[in-house]
Short mmCIF file of C-alpha atoms in Angstrom, two decimals:
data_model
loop_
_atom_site.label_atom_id
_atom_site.label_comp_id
_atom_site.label_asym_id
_atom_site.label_seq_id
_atom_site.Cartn_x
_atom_site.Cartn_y
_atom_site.Cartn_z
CA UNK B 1 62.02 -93.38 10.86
CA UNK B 2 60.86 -92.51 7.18
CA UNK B 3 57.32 -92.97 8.39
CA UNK B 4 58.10 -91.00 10.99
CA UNK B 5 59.34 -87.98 9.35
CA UNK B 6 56.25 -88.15 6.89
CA UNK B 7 53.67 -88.52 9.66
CA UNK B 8 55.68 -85.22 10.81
CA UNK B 9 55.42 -83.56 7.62
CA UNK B 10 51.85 -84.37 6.76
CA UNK B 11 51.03 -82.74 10.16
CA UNK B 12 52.39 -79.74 9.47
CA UNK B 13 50.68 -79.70 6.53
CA UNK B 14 47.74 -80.37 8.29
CA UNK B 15 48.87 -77.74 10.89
CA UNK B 16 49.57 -75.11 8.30
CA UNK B 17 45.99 -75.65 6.52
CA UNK B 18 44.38 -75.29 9.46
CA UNK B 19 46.41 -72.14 10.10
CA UNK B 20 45.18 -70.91 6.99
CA UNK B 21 41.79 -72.19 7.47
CA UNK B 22 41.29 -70.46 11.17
CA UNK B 23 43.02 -66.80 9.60
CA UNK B 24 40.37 -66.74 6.81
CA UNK B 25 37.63 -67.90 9.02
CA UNK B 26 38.61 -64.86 11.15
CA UNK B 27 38.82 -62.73 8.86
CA UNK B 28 35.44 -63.84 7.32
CA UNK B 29 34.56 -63.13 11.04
CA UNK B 30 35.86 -59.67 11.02
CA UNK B 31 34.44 -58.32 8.20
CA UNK B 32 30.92 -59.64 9.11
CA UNK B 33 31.22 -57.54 12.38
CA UNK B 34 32.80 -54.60 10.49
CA UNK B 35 29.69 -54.31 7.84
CA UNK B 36 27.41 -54.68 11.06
CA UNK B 37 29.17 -52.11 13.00
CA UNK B 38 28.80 -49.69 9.67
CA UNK B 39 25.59 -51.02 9.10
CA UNK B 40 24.55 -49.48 12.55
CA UNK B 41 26.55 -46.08 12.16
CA UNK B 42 23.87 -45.42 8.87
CA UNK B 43 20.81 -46.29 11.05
CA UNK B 44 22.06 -43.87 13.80
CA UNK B 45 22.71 -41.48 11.51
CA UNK B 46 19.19 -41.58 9.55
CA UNK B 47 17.45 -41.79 12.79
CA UNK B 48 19.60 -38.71 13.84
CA UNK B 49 18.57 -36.61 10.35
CA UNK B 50 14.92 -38.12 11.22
CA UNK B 51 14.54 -36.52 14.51
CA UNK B 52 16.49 -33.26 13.45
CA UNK B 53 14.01 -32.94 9.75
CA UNK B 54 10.79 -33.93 12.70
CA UNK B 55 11.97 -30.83 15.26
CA UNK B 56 12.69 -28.57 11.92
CA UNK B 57 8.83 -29.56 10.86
CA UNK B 58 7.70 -29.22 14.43
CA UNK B 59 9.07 -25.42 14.70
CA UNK B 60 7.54 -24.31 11.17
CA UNK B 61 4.30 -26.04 12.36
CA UNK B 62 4.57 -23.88 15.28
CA UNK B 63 5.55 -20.84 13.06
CA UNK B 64 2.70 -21.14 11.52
CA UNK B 65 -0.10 -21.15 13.65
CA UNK B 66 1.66 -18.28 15.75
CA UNK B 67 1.20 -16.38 12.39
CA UNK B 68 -2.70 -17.45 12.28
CA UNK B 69 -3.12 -16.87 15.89
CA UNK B 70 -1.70 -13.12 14.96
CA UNK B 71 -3.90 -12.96 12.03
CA UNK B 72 -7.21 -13.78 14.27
CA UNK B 73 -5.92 -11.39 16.58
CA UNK B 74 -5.50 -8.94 13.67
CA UNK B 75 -9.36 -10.00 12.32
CA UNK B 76 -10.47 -9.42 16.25
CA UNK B 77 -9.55 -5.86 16.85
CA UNK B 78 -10.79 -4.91 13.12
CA UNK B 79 -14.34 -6.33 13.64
CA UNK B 80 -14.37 -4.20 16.98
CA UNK B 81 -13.82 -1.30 15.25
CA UNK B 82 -16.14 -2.03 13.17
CA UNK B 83 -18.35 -2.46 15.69
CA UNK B 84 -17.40 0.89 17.41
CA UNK B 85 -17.85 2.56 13.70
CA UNK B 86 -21.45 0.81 13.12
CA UNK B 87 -22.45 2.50 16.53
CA UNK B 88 -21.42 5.47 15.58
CA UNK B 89 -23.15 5.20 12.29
CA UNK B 90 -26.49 4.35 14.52
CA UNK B 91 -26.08 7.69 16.64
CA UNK B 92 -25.62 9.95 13.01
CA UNK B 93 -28.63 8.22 11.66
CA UNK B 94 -30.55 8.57 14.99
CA UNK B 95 -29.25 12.43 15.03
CA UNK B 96 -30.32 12.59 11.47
CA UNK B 97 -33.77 10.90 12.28
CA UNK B 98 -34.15 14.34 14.95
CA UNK B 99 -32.86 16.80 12.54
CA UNK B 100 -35.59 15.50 10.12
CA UNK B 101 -38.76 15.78 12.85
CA UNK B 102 -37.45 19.29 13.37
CA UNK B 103 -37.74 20.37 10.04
CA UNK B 104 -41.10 18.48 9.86
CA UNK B 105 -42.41 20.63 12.90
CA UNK B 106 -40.52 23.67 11.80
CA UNK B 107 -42.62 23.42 8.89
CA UNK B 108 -45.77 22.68 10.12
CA UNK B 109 -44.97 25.62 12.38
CA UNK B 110 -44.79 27.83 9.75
CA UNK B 111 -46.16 31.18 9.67
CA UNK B 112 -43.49 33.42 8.02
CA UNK B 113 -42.23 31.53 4.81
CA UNK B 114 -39.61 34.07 4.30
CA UNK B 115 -38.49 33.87 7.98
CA UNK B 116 -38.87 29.79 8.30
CA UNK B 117 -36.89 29.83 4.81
CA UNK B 118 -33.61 30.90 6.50
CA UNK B 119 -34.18 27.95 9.52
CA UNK B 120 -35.08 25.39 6.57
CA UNK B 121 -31.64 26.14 5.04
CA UNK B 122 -29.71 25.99 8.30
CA UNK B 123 -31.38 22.70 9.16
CA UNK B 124 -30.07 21.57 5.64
CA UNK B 125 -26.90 22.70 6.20
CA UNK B 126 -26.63 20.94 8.95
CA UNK B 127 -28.66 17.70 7.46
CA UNK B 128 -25.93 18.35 5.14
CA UNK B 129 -22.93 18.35 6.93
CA UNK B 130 -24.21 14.88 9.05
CA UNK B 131 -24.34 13.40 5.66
CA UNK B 132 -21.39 14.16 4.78
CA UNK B 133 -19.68 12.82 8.26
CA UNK B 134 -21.93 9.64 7.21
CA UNK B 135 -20.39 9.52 4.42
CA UNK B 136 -16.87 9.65 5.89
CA UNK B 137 -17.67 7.10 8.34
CA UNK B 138 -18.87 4.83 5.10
CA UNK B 139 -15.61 4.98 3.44
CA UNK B 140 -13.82 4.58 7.19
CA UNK B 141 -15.96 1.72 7.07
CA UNK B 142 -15.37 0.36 3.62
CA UNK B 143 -11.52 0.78 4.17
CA UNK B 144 -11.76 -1.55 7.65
CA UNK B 145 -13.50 -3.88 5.01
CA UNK B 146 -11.35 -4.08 2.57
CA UNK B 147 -8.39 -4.66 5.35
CA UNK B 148 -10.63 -7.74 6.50
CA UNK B 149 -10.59 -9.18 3.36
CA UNK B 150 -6.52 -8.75 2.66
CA UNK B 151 -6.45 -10.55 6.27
CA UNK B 152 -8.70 -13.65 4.82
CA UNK B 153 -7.15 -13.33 1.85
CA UNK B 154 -3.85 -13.75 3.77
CA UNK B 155 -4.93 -16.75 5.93
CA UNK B 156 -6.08 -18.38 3.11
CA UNK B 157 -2.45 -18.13 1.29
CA UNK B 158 -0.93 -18.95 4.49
CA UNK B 159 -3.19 -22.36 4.57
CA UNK B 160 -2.62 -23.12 1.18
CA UNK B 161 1.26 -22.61 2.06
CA UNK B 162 1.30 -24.48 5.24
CA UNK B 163 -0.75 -27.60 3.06
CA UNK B 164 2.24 -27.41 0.02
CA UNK B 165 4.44 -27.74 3.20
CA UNK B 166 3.05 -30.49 4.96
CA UNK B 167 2.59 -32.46 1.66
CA UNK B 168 6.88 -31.90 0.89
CA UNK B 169 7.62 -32.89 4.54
CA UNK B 170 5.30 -36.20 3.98
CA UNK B 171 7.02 -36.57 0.70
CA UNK B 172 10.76 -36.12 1.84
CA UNK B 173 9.96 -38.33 5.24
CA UNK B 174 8.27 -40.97 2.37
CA UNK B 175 11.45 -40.58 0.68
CA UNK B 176 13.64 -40.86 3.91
CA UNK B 177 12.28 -44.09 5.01
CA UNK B 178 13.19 -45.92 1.83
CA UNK B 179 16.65 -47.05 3.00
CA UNK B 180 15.21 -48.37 5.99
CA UNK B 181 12.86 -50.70 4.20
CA UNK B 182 15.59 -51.95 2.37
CA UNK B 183 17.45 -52.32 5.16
CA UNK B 184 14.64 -54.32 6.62
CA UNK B 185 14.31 -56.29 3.47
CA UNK B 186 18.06 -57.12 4.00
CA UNK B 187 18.30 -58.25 7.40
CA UNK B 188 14.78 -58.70 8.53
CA UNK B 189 14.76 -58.44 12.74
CA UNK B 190 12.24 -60.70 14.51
#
């Protein structure tokens, strides 16, 4: 009976130890599966910030060459102009060319010098006065150049602007992928 009542005390030793061995292996158990689960909550989560920094890079990409598109449109309808204004310029010279072969013939024609004095000085005034509208139509000119240039000069800021961007985003997307290399380097997936 003595070796009875050990045999029953050394199994519940054994009992209790293997109590106390299957609660810590569950636990050991448990926490494994709660690191995993958290583990997986992060790589949602920097996926998630991925695709939202990706549609926030997509839209100023977008942005941008809507604002280029507009400046080419811009750059468009000033070079017409100019082209309107250069025709014009080609009609006052062409008048101009007319005004001058009828002074030529007025004074080859000449019989009266005090009489073909007064016609000289009106065809002047009027050689004069197209000159002067040539003139205007030289600074209307220069002005539509000078706008073409502030466009360039625009485009070229907005380029250099859109390159500091892109050169950030491929920076901070560098810099975002760093915890899931190490998070590769920890649990490498076959």
């Amino acid at each position: 009976m003595a070796e009875e009542r050990l045999t029953r005390e050394e199994d519940a030793v054994l009992q209790q130890q293997y109590l106390r061995a299957l609660s810590s292996f569950e636990g050991i158990i448990l926490s494994q599966i709660d690191i995993k689960n958290k583990l997986g909550a992060r790589l949602n989560y920097s996926i998630q910030a991925g695709l939202i920094i990706l549609g926030a890079i997509a839209i100023s990409i977008l942005v941008l060459l809507l604002t280029l598109s507009a400046q080419i449109n811009r750059i468009s309808a000033i070079v017409s102009d100019m082209n309107i204004h250069l025709t014009s310029v080609a009609e006052q010279m062409h008048r101009t060319r007319g005004h001058i072969i009828n002074m030529e013939q007025r004074v080859a024609l000449m019989e009266d010098i005090q009489g073909m004095t007064g016609t000289l000085s009106r065809a002047m005034e009027v050689i004069d006065s197209d000159i002067r509208s040539m003139r205007e139509i030289v600074h209307g000119i220069n002005r539509h150049l000078a706008t073409v240039r502030k466009n360039v000069g625009n485009i070229s800021v907005n380029m250099d602007i859109m390159n500091h961007e892109i050169q950030a985003m491929s920076q901070q997307v560098h810099h975002m992928a760093k915890p899931a290399r190490s998070m590769n380097k920890m649990f490498p997936f076959p």
